């Protein structure tokens, strides 16, 4: 029994350490260490991804840098260092709650379930689940996936929405997990999987960076609504207030339109493609009346 | 710590999260044991070949060992899963990607099996080579052929000598099987990650996964110990301390 006890004790100690860091207050932590740690993604184009020099860039990263400016002003620390930490769909929440990053700037859906663990800034993009398939597959919608193989990025809301749909309609889909969006798309590209459910904006950008974009189509009705938000630790009112104020300030001053146009309606690295994705009515409304409301985890199906 | 999470209804597929753990254990055991069968068989043949004299037999075995043990397992997993189907003839490639049953599982078994075979081969070789040449000559002198010397003299002793390192290898294969999650096999580690993703109970979930791995490897250790004692040659090496 002894080794088991030691293990339990170690795990308990870790758990305690995790909560201690979370309770301390992010602003105090940043002040003490002189570093603000930003979590970023590697292939969430154009929100948060790596350019050809492996630097994190994107719409979300730009907004987070504005937040860093606000932190600098608030703490009167103009030389605050910024450290970028890569996260994945699966690691982003534990890394944030564990204290290794202070904010996450990616493509994270604000869901009611995640709100039990973390807090979200006002929604900065509105999207929803669709699927990408090969044009030659003749798949027109979700019901055509009966008995087929579907790849998903582990830890995403799209995984849940697709699985809930599969359970409800009894499609008998064979699911295979993958660790990031690029790898999931590779599975469709190589024919390992027939479809990949993901937020439609990410599918458009994956298609735009594919070898032969014309070979793929994005089909289906929205299976879920996915509002994106910047994540931070829960229960840290002072920090959330500062973040919210900064984001809403961008909305009010109209600066957001410039940032939006830079990433969605101009040529972006690494391949100099223009997504040509005008701002949706839903996002315009959110910019006028910002909120940080979450959505149900299983999309339009029941969990 | 709240272990009641395992009795909560699972998100998808009915049942509770404990069922996911058991399913994970099942796949971990299946991948590991099937891979071990491949590793032991192929590794034994290669190990023996590496101790033979003709270069035509020795060189390919040596090449195999060097290639398979020098490429990281993770990379090999990707090569089997993503690259191989693209370089074989198109018909076969499409079969591997589409129609083949459980492609992730079989890719993982083959990859892990052939990787571990290179390590088993080295141990079999060292076991055989640790036997004094005198025993081979004695065998040949009483009229045994080379094959008979292997069958009746070298292999029975060699395998006994390498039981301790082979035990380590057998344990390693259970732990290495977790690499299969990178190509989508939902074995124990993958299920643990998935449950923690759904329930946010990371510590509880990985504590259980750790305990399960320890139990599996302890069981293997005990079984190999028993085997070692059973086949021990009285008065020969390894029995001195008893």
Coordinates of C-alpha atoms in Angstrom, one line a residue, chain B residues 45-170:
Chain B
X45 CA 15.1 -14.6 -34.9
X46 CA 17.1 -11.4 -35.4
X47 CA 19.1 -12.0 -32.3
X48 CA 20.1 -15.5 -33.4
X49 CA 20.9 -14.2 -36.9
X50 CA 23.2 -11.6 -35.4
X51 CA 25.3 -14.4 -33.8
X52 CA 25.7 -16.4 -36.9
X53 CA 28.7 -16.3 -39.1
X54 CA 27.5 -15.8 -42.7
X55 CA 27.5 -12.0 -43.5
X56 CA 24.4 -12.5 -45.6
X57 CA 22.5 -13.4 -42.5
X58 CA 24.2 -11.2 -40.1
X59 CA 24.2 -7.9 -42.0
X60 CA 20.4 -7.6 -42.6
X61 CA 19.7 -8.3 -38.9
X62 CA 22.3 -5.7 -37.8
X63 CA 20.8 -3.2 -40.2
X64 CA 17.3 -3.8 -38.9
X65 CA 18.4 -3.4 -35.3
X66 CA 20.2 -0.1 -36.0
X67 CA 17.3 1.4 -38.0
X68 CA 14.5 0.4 -35.6
X69 CA 16.2 1.3 -32.3
X70 CA 17.7 4.6 -33.5
X71 CA 14.5 6.2 -34.7
X72 CA 12.3 7.6 -31.9
X73 CA 9.2 5.5 -31.2
X74 CA 7.0 8.5 -31.7
X75 CA 8.4 9.2 -35.1
X76 CA 8.0 5.5 -36.1
X77 CA 4.4 5.7 -35.0
X78 CA 3.8 8.6 -37.4
X79 CA 5.6 6.9 -40.2
X80 CA 3.6 3.7 -39.9
X81 CA 0.3 5.6 -39.7
X82 CA 0.7 8.6 -42.0
X83 CA 3.6 7.9 -44.3
X84 CA 3.5 4.2 -45.1
X85 CA 0.0 4.3 -46.7
X86 CA 1.3 7.0 -49.1
X87 CA 4.3 5.2 -50.3
X88 CA 2.9 1.7 -50.9
X89 CA 0.9 1.0 -54.1
X90 CA -2.3 3.2 -54.2
X91 CA -4.7 0.3 -53.9
X92 CA -3.0 -1.1 -50.7
X93 CA -2.6 2.5 -49.4
X94 CA -6.3 3.1 -49.7
X95 CA -7.1 -0.2 -48.1
X96 CA -4.8 0.7 -45.2
X97 CA -6.5 4.1 -44.7
X98 CA -10.1 3.2 -45.4
X99 CA -11.2 -0.4 -45.3
X100 CA -8.7 -2.0 -43.0
X101 CA -10.4 -2.8 -39.7
X102 CA -9.2 -0.7 -36.7
X103 CA -6.2 0.9 -38.6
X104 CA -5.0 2.8 -35.5
X105 CA -4.9 -0.3 -33.4
X106 CA -3.0 -2.5 -35.9
X107 CA -0.6 0.2 -36.8
X108 CA 0.2 0.7 -33.1
X109 CA 0.7 -3.0 -32.6
X110 CA 3.0 -3.4 -35.6
X111 CA 5.0 -0.3 -34.8
X112 CA 5.5 -1.1 -31.2
X113 CA 6.2 -4.8 -32.0
X114 CA 8.8 -4.1 -34.6
X115 CA 10.4 -1.3 -32.5
X116 CA 10.7 -3.5 -29.4
X117 CA 11.9 -6.4 -31.6
X118 CA 15.2 -4.5 -32.2
X119 CA 15.7 -4.3 -28.5
X120 CA 14.8 -7.9 -27.8
X121 CA 17.2 -8.9 -30.6
X122 CA 20.1 -7.2 -28.8
X123 CA 19.3 -9.0 -25.6
X124 CA 19.0 -12.4 -27.3
X125 CA 22.4 -11.8 -28.9
X126 CA 24.0 -10.8 -25.7
X127 CA 22.5 -13.8 -24.0
X128 CA 23.9 -16.2 -26.6
X129 CA 27.3 -14.5 -26.7
X130 CA 27.7 -14.6 -22.9
X131 CA 27.9 -18.4 -23.1
X132 CA 31.5 -19.5 -23.3
X133 CA 32.6 -20.7 -26.7
X134 CA 33.7 -24.0 -25.1
X135 CA 30.1 -25.1 -24.9
X136 CA 29.6 -24.6 -28.6
X137 CA 32.8 -26.5 -29.3
X138 CA 31.7 -29.3 -26.9
X139 CA 28.4 -29.5 -28.7
X140 CA 30.0 -29.7 -32.1
X141 CA 32.5 -32.3 -30.8
X142 CA 29.8 -34.7 -29.7
X143 CA 28.4 -34.5 -33.2
X144 CA 25.6 -31.9 -33.0
X145 CA 25.0 -29.7 -36.1
X146 CA 25.2 -25.9 -35.7
X147 CA 21.4 -25.8 -35.6
X148 CA 21.3 -28.4 -32.9
X149 CA 23.9 -26.6 -30.9
X150 CA 21.6 -23.5 -30.9
X151 CA 18.5 -25.6 -30.1
X152 CA 20.0 -27.7 -27.3
X153 CA 22.9 -25.7 -25.9
X154 CA 22.9 -22.0 -26.7
X155 CA 19.2 -21.0 -26.7
X156 CA 18.1 -22.8 -23.5
X157 CA 20.9 -21.2 -21.6
X158 CA 20.8 -17.8 -23.4
X159 CA 17.1 -17.3 -22.7
X160 CA 17.5 -18.1 -19.0
X161 CA 20.3 -15.6 -18.7
X162 CA 18.4 -12.8 -20.3
X163 CA 15.2 -13.1 -18.3
X164 CA 15.9 -10.1 -16.1
X165 CA 16.6 -7.7 -19.0
X166 CA 13.7 -9.2 -20.9
X167 CA 11.4 -8.4 -18.0
X168 CA 12.4 -4.8 -18.2
X169 CA 11.6 -4.8 -21.9
X170 CA 8.3 -6.4 -21.3

